[in-house]
Short mmCIF file of C-alpha atoms in Angstrom, two decimals:
data_model
loop_
_atom_site.label_atom_id
_atom_site.label_comp_id
_atom_site.label_asym_id
_atom_site.label_seq_id
_atom_site.Cartn_x
_atom_site.Cartn_y
_atom_site.Cartn_z
CA MET T 5 152.95 -5.67 268.85
CA GLU T 6 155.33 -8.45 267.84
CA SER T 7 157.87 -7.77 265.15
CA PRO T 8 157.43 -9.87 261.97
CA ARG T 9 160.47 -11.89 263.03
CA GLN T 10 159.08 -12.59 266.50
CA GLU T 11 155.66 -13.43 265.06
CA LEU T 12 157.15 -15.93 262.63
CA PHE T 13 159.31 -17.40 265.39
CA SER T 14 156.22 -17.90 267.57
CA LEU T 15 154.45 -19.65 264.72
CA THR T 16 157.34 -22.06 264.21
CA GLN T 17 157.24 -23.03 267.89
CA GLY T 18 153.57 -24.03 267.86
CA TYR T 19 154.36 -27.74 267.70
CA LYS T 20 155.70 -27.64 271.27
CA THR T 21 152.48 -26.17 272.62
CA THR T 22 150.46 -28.76 270.68
CA GLN T 23 152.41 -31.50 272.43
CA ALA T 24 152.21 -29.80 275.82
CA LEU T 25 148.41 -29.61 275.52
CA TYR T 26 148.32 -33.21 274.36
CA VAL T 27 150.31 -34.42 277.37
CA ALA T 28 148.13 -32.47 279.80
CA ALA T 29 144.99 -33.87 278.14
CA LYS T 30 146.32 -37.43 277.99
CA LEU T 31 147.27 -37.38 281.67
CA GLY T 32 143.92 -35.86 282.66
CA VAL T 33 145.58 -33.00 284.54
CA ALA T 34 142.58 -30.67 284.28
CA ASP T 35 140.25 -33.26 285.80
CA HIS T 36 142.49 -33.40 288.86
CA LEU T 37 142.36 -29.62 289.30
CA GLN T 38 138.57 -29.36 289.37
CA GLN T 39 138.48 -29.45 293.16
CA GLY T 40 141.05 -26.67 293.47
CA PRO T 41 144.70 -25.73 292.84
CA LYS T 42 147.46 -28.24 293.52
CA LYS T 43 151.22 -28.28 293.57
CA ALA T 44 153.08 -30.22 290.90
CA GLU T 45 154.18 -32.87 293.39
CA GLU T 46 150.57 -33.69 294.31
CA LEU T 47 149.48 -33.60 290.68
CA ALA T 48 152.35 -35.90 289.75
CA ARG T 49 151.08 -38.51 292.22
CA ASP T 50 147.57 -38.18 290.83
CA VAL T 51 148.58 -38.64 287.20
CA GLN T 52 151.66 -40.84 287.71
CA ALA T 53 154.23 -38.42 286.29
CA ASN T 54 157.68 -37.16 287.20
CA PRO T 55 157.19 -34.19 289.58
CA LYS T 56 159.92 -31.95 288.16
CA ALA T 57 159.04 -32.65 284.53
CA LEU T 58 155.35 -32.09 285.24
CA PHE T 59 156.16 -28.80 286.98
CA ARG T 60 158.02 -27.59 283.91
CA LEU T 61 155.12 -28.60 281.67
CA MET T 62 152.59 -26.85 283.91
CA ARG T 63 154.76 -23.72 284.14
CA HIS T 64 154.77 -23.46 280.33
CA LEU T 65 151.03 -24.01 280.07
CA ALA T 66 150.46 -21.43 282.82
CA ALA T 67 152.58 -18.94 280.88
CA ILE T 68 150.25 -19.24 277.89
CA GLY T 69 147.05 -19.05 279.92
CA ILE T 70 145.95 -22.68 280.17
CA PHE T 71 146.52 -22.91 283.92
CA THR T 72 147.19 -20.47 286.75
CA GLN T 73 150.29 -20.52 288.94
CA ASP T 74 150.21 -18.77 292.32
CA GLU T 75 153.02 -17.65 294.62
CA SER T 76 152.92 -20.91 296.56
CA GLY T 77 153.56 -22.88 293.37
CA LYS T 78 150.05 -24.30 293.07
CA PHE T 79 148.46 -24.67 289.66
CA GLY T 80 144.78 -24.10 288.95
CA LEU T 81 142.32 -23.93 286.07
CA THR T 82 141.69 -20.98 283.80
CA PRO T 83 138.67 -20.83 281.43
CA LEU T 84 140.94 -22.33 278.76
CA GLY T 85 142.11 -25.09 281.07
CA GLU T 86 138.53 -25.95 281.97
CA LEU T 87 138.04 -26.97 278.33
CA LEU T 88 140.42 -29.88 278.97
CA CYS T 89 138.12 -31.30 281.66
CA THR T 90 136.41 -34.46 280.44
CA ASP T 91 132.94 -33.58 281.68
CA ASN T 92 132.92 -29.96 280.49
CA PRO T 93 130.04 -29.52 277.99
CA GLU T 94 132.50 -27.65 275.74
CA SER T 95 135.33 -30.11 276.36
CA MET T 96 138.18 -30.36 273.87
CA ARG T 97 140.12 -33.00 275.80
CA TYR T 98 139.81 -35.85 273.31
CA GLY T 99 140.38 -33.47 270.41
CA ALA T 100 143.69 -32.48 272.00
CA ILE T 101 144.61 -36.15 272.46
CA PHE T 102 143.71 -37.06 268.87
CA THR T 103 145.62 -34.05 267.54
CA GLY T 104 148.70 -34.94 269.56
CA GLU T 105 148.92 -38.60 268.59
CA GLU T 106 148.77 -40.02 265.04
CA ASN T 107 147.57 -36.68 263.64
CA TYR T 108 150.69 -34.97 265.01
CA LYS T 109 153.02 -37.68 263.78
CA ALA T 110 151.53 -37.60 260.28
CA ALA T 111 151.84 -33.80 260.16
CA GLY T 112 155.60 -34.26 260.45
CA ASN T 113 155.41 -36.00 257.07
CA LEU T 114 153.66 -33.08 255.31
CA LEU T 115 156.67 -32.52 253.05
CA HIS T 116 156.03 -35.93 251.48
CA SER T 117 152.42 -34.97 250.73
CA VAL T 118 153.35 -31.65 249.14
CA ARG T 119 156.09 -33.19 247.03
CA THR T 120 154.09 -36.20 245.85
CA GLY T 121 150.39 -35.44 246.41
CA GLU T 122 150.19 -38.62 248.47
CA THR T 123 148.63 -38.84 251.93
CA ALA T 124 151.21 -38.37 254.68
CA PHE T 125 149.47 -40.77 257.07
CA ASN T 126 149.44 -43.59 254.52
CA ASN T 127 153.12 -43.11 253.78
CA LEU T 128 154.02 -43.12 257.48
CA TYR T 129 151.76 -45.93 258.69
CA GLY T 130 151.51 -48.05 255.54
CA LYS T 131 147.73 -47.85 255.29
CA GLY T 132 144.83 -45.40 255.42
CA HIS T 133 143.75 -43.76 258.67
CA PHE T 134 140.41 -45.56 258.91
CA ASP T 135 141.96 -48.94 258.06
CA TRP T 136 144.60 -48.29 260.72
CA MET T 137 141.97 -47.38 263.33
CA ALA T 138 140.13 -50.62 262.60
CA GLU T 139 143.19 -52.37 264.04
CA HIS T 140 143.67 -49.99 266.99
CA ALA T 141 140.60 -49.91 269.20
CA ASP T 142 141.95 -47.30 271.63
CA ALA T 143 142.74 -44.86 268.81
CA SER T 144 139.33 -45.48 267.26
CA SER T 145 137.64 -44.76 270.59
CA THR T 146 139.64 -41.53 271.01
CA PHE T 147 138.71 -40.44 267.49
CA ASN T 148 135.00 -41.12 268.07
CA LYS T 149 135.06 -39.24 271.37
CA ALA T 150 136.88 -36.31 269.75
CA MET T 151 134.26 -36.13 267.00
CA ALA T 152 131.46 -36.31 269.57
CA GLN T 153 133.00 -33.50 271.65
CA SER T 154 133.42 -31.40 268.52
CA LEU T 155 129.78 -31.99 267.64
CA ARG T 156 128.64 -30.68 271.02
CA ARG T 157 131.11 -27.81 271.14
CA GLN T 158 130.47 -26.26 267.76
CA GLY T 159 126.71 -26.59 267.61
CA ASN T 160 125.16 -28.63 264.87
CA PRO T 161 122.78 -27.27 262.23
CA VAL T 162 121.65 -30.84 261.52
CA GLU T 163 119.90 -30.82 264.90
CA SER T 164 117.98 -27.60 264.22
CA TYR T 165 116.98 -28.50 260.66
CA ASP T 166 113.21 -28.56 260.01
CA TYR T 167 112.20 -32.23 259.72
CA SER T 168 108.50 -31.56 259.27
CA GLY T 169 106.88 -34.39 257.32
CA LYS T 170 109.96 -36.60 257.59
CA ARG T 171 109.69 -39.98 259.27
CA VAL T 172 113.08 -41.72 259.02
CA VAL T 173 116.56 -40.20 259.22
CA VAL T 174 119.66 -42.19 258.21
CA ASP T 175 123.00 -41.11 259.67
CA VAL T 176 125.66 -42.39 257.27
CA GLY T 177 128.99 -42.88 259.01
CA GLY T 178 127.31 -41.88 262.27
CA GLY T 179 129.92 -43.30 264.65
CA ARG T 180 128.76 -43.48 268.28
CA GLY T 181 125.37 -42.03 267.43
CA ASP T 182 125.71 -38.66 269.14
CA LEU T 183 124.27 -36.76 266.17
CA ILE T 184 121.33 -39.04 265.39
CA SER T 185 120.49 -39.24 269.10
CA SER T 186 120.19 -35.46 269.26
CA VAL T 187 118.01 -35.39 266.14
CA LEU T 188 115.70 -38.07 267.55
CA VAL T 189 115.46 -36.37 270.95
CA ALA T 190 114.43 -33.14 269.22
CA ASN T 191 111.97 -34.98 266.93
CA PRO T 192 110.09 -37.58 269.03
CA ALA T 193 107.96 -38.80 266.11
CA MET T 194 110.95 -39.78 264.01
CA GLU T 195 112.87 -43.03 263.74
CA GLY T 196 116.51 -43.41 262.80
CA ILE T 197 119.06 -45.70 261.21
CA LEU T 198 122.67 -45.42 262.34
CA PHE T 199 125.04 -46.80 259.70
CA ASP T 200 128.79 -47.25 260.10
CA LEU T 201 131.58 -49.79 260.12
CA PRO T 202 131.50 -52.18 263.12
CA GLN T 203 134.43 -50.41 264.81
CA GLY T 204 132.86 -47.00 264.18
CA SER T 205 129.58 -47.90 265.86
CA ALA T 206 131.04 -50.08 268.62
CA GLU T 207 129.96 -47.65 271.36
CA ALA T 208 126.67 -46.65 269.75
CA ARG T 209 124.25 -48.79 271.70
CA SER T 210 125.29 -47.32 275.04
CA VAL T 211 125.00 -43.77 273.65
CA LEU T 212 121.53 -44.46 272.23
CA GLN T 213 120.46 -45.96 275.55
CA ALA T 214 121.78 -42.99 277.51
CA LYS T 215 119.84 -40.60 275.28
CA GLY T 216 116.66 -42.69 275.57
CA VAL T 217 116.27 -43.32 271.83
CA GLU T 218 117.46 -46.93 271.50
CA ASP T 219 113.94 -48.14 270.68
CA ARG T 220 113.69 -45.66 267.77
CA CYS T 221 117.13 -46.16 266.23
CA HIS T 222 118.37 -49.23 264.38
CA ILE T 223 122.12 -49.86 264.12
CA LYS T 224 123.28 -51.26 260.79
CA THR T 225 126.89 -51.97 259.89
CA GLY T 226 128.70 -51.97 256.59
CA SER T 227 130.80 -49.85 254.26
CA PHE T 228 129.28 -46.83 252.55
CA PHE T 229 131.50 -47.64 249.58
CA ASP T 230 129.44 -50.81 249.01
CA SER T 231 125.85 -49.77 249.79
CA ILE T 232 123.75 -47.67 252.14
CA PRO T 233 120.49 -48.70 253.84
CA SER T 234 117.36 -47.64 251.98
CA GLY T 235 114.08 -46.41 253.44
CA GLY T 236 115.10 -43.02 254.77
CA ASP T 237 113.44 -39.68 254.14
CA VAL T 238 116.57 -37.77 255.18
CA TYR T 239 120.16 -38.92 254.74
CA VAL T 240 122.88 -37.23 256.76
CA LEU T 241 126.60 -37.15 255.99
CA SER T 242 128.24 -35.29 258.86
CA ARG T 243 131.96 -34.63 258.38
CA ILE T 244 132.26 -37.62 256.07
CA LEU T 245 132.85 -36.41 252.52
CA HIS T 246 135.78 -34.13 253.34
CA ASP T 247 137.68 -37.25 254.38
CA TRP T 248 137.77 -38.50 250.79
CA PRO T 249 139.00 -37.38 247.36
CA ASP T 250 136.40 -36.64 244.69
CA ASP T 251 136.21 -40.14 243.20
CA LYS T 252 135.53 -41.82 246.54
CA ALA T 253 133.22 -39.04 247.73
CA ALA T 254 131.25 -39.47 244.50
CA THR T 255 130.90 -43.20 245.22
CA ILE T 256 129.45 -42.47 248.67
CA LEU T 257 127.03 -39.95 247.17
CA ALA T 258 126.04 -42.34 244.37
CA ASN T 259 125.18 -44.98 246.97
CA CYS T 260 123.13 -42.38 248.84
CA ARG T 261 121.31 -41.62 245.57
CA LYS T 262 120.46 -45.30 245.12
CA ALA T 263 119.08 -45.51 248.66
CA ILE T 264 117.20 -42.21 248.93
CA LYS T 265 113.60 -41.64 247.94
CA ASP T 266 112.95 -39.34 244.98
CA ASP T 267 111.44 -36.78 247.36
CA GLY T 268 114.10 -37.30 250.01
CA THR T 269 116.65 -34.83 251.36
CA LEU T 270 120.40 -35.14 251.71
CA LEU T 271 122.09 -33.09 254.44
CA ILE T 272 125.87 -32.66 254.35
CA ARG T 273 127.58 -31.14 257.38
CA ASP T 274 130.94 -30.03 256.07
CA ASN T 275 132.96 -26.91 255.39
CA VAL T 276 132.15 -24.74 252.37
CA LEU T 277 135.56 -23.24 251.75
CA SER T 278 135.98 -19.54 251.01
CA ASP T 279 139.01 -17.29 250.55
CA GLY T 280 140.65 -16.22 253.79
CA ASP T 281 139.01 -18.98 255.83
CA VAL T 282 141.77 -19.87 258.29
CA GLN T 283 139.85 -22.68 259.99
CA GLY T 284 138.79 -24.12 256.66
CA SER T 285 142.25 -23.98 255.11
CA THR T 286 143.78 -25.51 258.26
CA LEU T 287 141.32 -28.37 258.04
CA ASP T 288 142.12 -28.74 254.34
CA VAL T 289 145.79 -29.29 255.19
CA THR T 290 144.69 -31.81 257.83
CA MET T 291 142.82 -33.75 255.15
CA LEU T 292 145.90 -33.67 252.91
CA ILE T 293 147.92 -35.15 255.76
CA MET T 294 145.47 -37.63 257.26
CA THR T 295 143.01 -39.02 254.72
CA GLY T 296 143.69 -37.70 251.22
CA GLY T 297 140.40 -35.81 251.33
CA GLU T 298 139.82 -32.09 250.93
CA GLU T 299 137.67 -29.12 251.83
CA ARG T 300 135.56 -27.82 248.92
CA THR T 301 134.16 -24.53 247.67
CA GLU T 302 130.47 -24.15 246.92
CA SER T 303 131.04 -24.62 243.18
CA GLU T 304 133.06 -27.78 243.87
CA TRP T 305 130.24 -29.09 246.04
CA LYS T 306 127.73 -28.39 243.27
CA ASN T 307 129.80 -30.29 240.72
CA LEU T 308 130.41 -33.22 243.05
CA LEU T 309 126.73 -33.52 243.93
CA GLN T 310 125.68 -33.25 240.31
CA SER T 311 128.05 -36.06 239.33
CA ALA T 312 126.18 -38.36 241.71
CA GLY T 313 122.64 -37.35 240.78
CA PHE T 314 121.91 -34.59 243.31
CA VAL T 315 121.14 -30.90 243.07
CA LEU T 316 122.51 -28.50 245.69
CA THR T 317 119.48 -26.56 246.91
CA ARG T 318 120.79 -24.50 249.83
CA VAL T 319 123.80 -23.75 252.01
CA TYR T 320 123.19 -22.83 255.64
CA LYS T 321 126.28 -20.87 256.65
CA LYS T 322 128.15 -21.95 259.72
CA GLU T 323 127.94 -20.77 263.28
CA GLY T 324 130.93 -22.93 264.13
CA GLN T 325 133.44 -24.51 261.79
CA PHE T 326 131.05 -26.47 259.59
CA ASP T 327 128.26 -25.45 257.23
CA LEU T 328 125.13 -27.38 256.28
CA ILE T 329 124.54 -28.24 252.64
CA GLU T 330 121.06 -29.31 251.58
CA ALA T 331 120.66 -31.33 248.39
CA LYS T 332 117.79 -33.07 246.61
CA PRO T 333 117.76 -35.97 244.15
CA ASP T 334 118.03 -34.76 240.55
CA LYS T 335 114.98 -36.28 238.88
CA ARG T 336 115.98 -35.36 235.37
CA PRO T 337 116.95 -38.19 233.02
CA LEU T 338 120.66 -38.86 233.14
CA GLN T 339 121.24 -37.83 229.51
CA ARG T 340 119.89 -34.35 230.20
CA ARG T 341 122.38 -33.59 232.96
#
C-alpha cells in the first residue's frame, strides 16, 4: 500500500506517462512489435527515432506494464501494449495520440478555465476546437479515428437499440460514419442519413463503402446549429451534446425537434453523470478544457430536453463510458409546458 504522500506524488507525475504513451502511439512502436520482441536500436530504425532516447522511453513504459523487457534488452508487447496496435479491435492508439496533442496542451491551461469559466482551448489557440480542426486536416483525421476507435472499444447501445418499425435513421454529427454503418448493417431494411460538417464527414464515403452500406446511406453536409435534415424516424446524437454548453445544446435539440416526425425517436449517446463517477467527472473536466461543454445529470438532461420540445422517456445505463438516453417529441402545446 502506498502512503498518502506517495499516492499523491504518483498522481502528480501522470502527465509524463500520458506523454510517453502519446509518443509510443505516434511513432507506431506497438505495430512494429507485433512480429516479436526487438531491441531499441532496431525499433529506432523502424520508427526513425534516437536509439538511446527510445530505449529510455521503452524502459519507462515497460516498468509500468505497457511493454516487456527481457534480459537481452528486447522489448515486447503486453496486453496493455497490444491496445496501441492500430489494427487491434480494441485499439486505443488514436485516442492516445489525440490525448497527447492539442488535448494535452489545452489541459495545461486549466487554471485559466477555473479562474474565468472560459474554455482553455479557446484561450490557448484563439478559437474553438472544432473551428481549429476545420483548418487542420491531420488533427481532424486523428480526432475522427479516435472517436471511431472509442465507439468500437466501448460497445455502443445505439447499435443494439430496437429499431422495429423504423425506416430511416439520421446520424447527426456522425463523422466518418462508423456508427450509422453499424446500425445499417444490423438493420438491413433501414436507410440512413449521415449529417456533419464537410471536414467531419470527409472520410465517410470510404467507411460506408467498406461496410457495404453506401447505397443505403446518404451523406449530407451542414451545421447542426443552422438546420438538420428532415425525414428521419430516428435521430441519433452520439457524443455531440456534451461538447456544448446548454444554450448551444438546446439549439441543436431544437433543430432536431423541427426535423423529427411527431412519432419519431431521439437517441442521445452521452454520459448521465452521477456522484462518484470518476470517468464521468474526468470527461467533464475535459469538456471544460476543450469545448466549453459539460457532462449532465439525469435531471439536467430532462430540463435540457424539455426546453427544446422533447420528453426524456428512458435511460439505458452504460456498459462502457456512455449511456443511452431515449427521448420523444413533446406533443403538448407550448404554453402547457
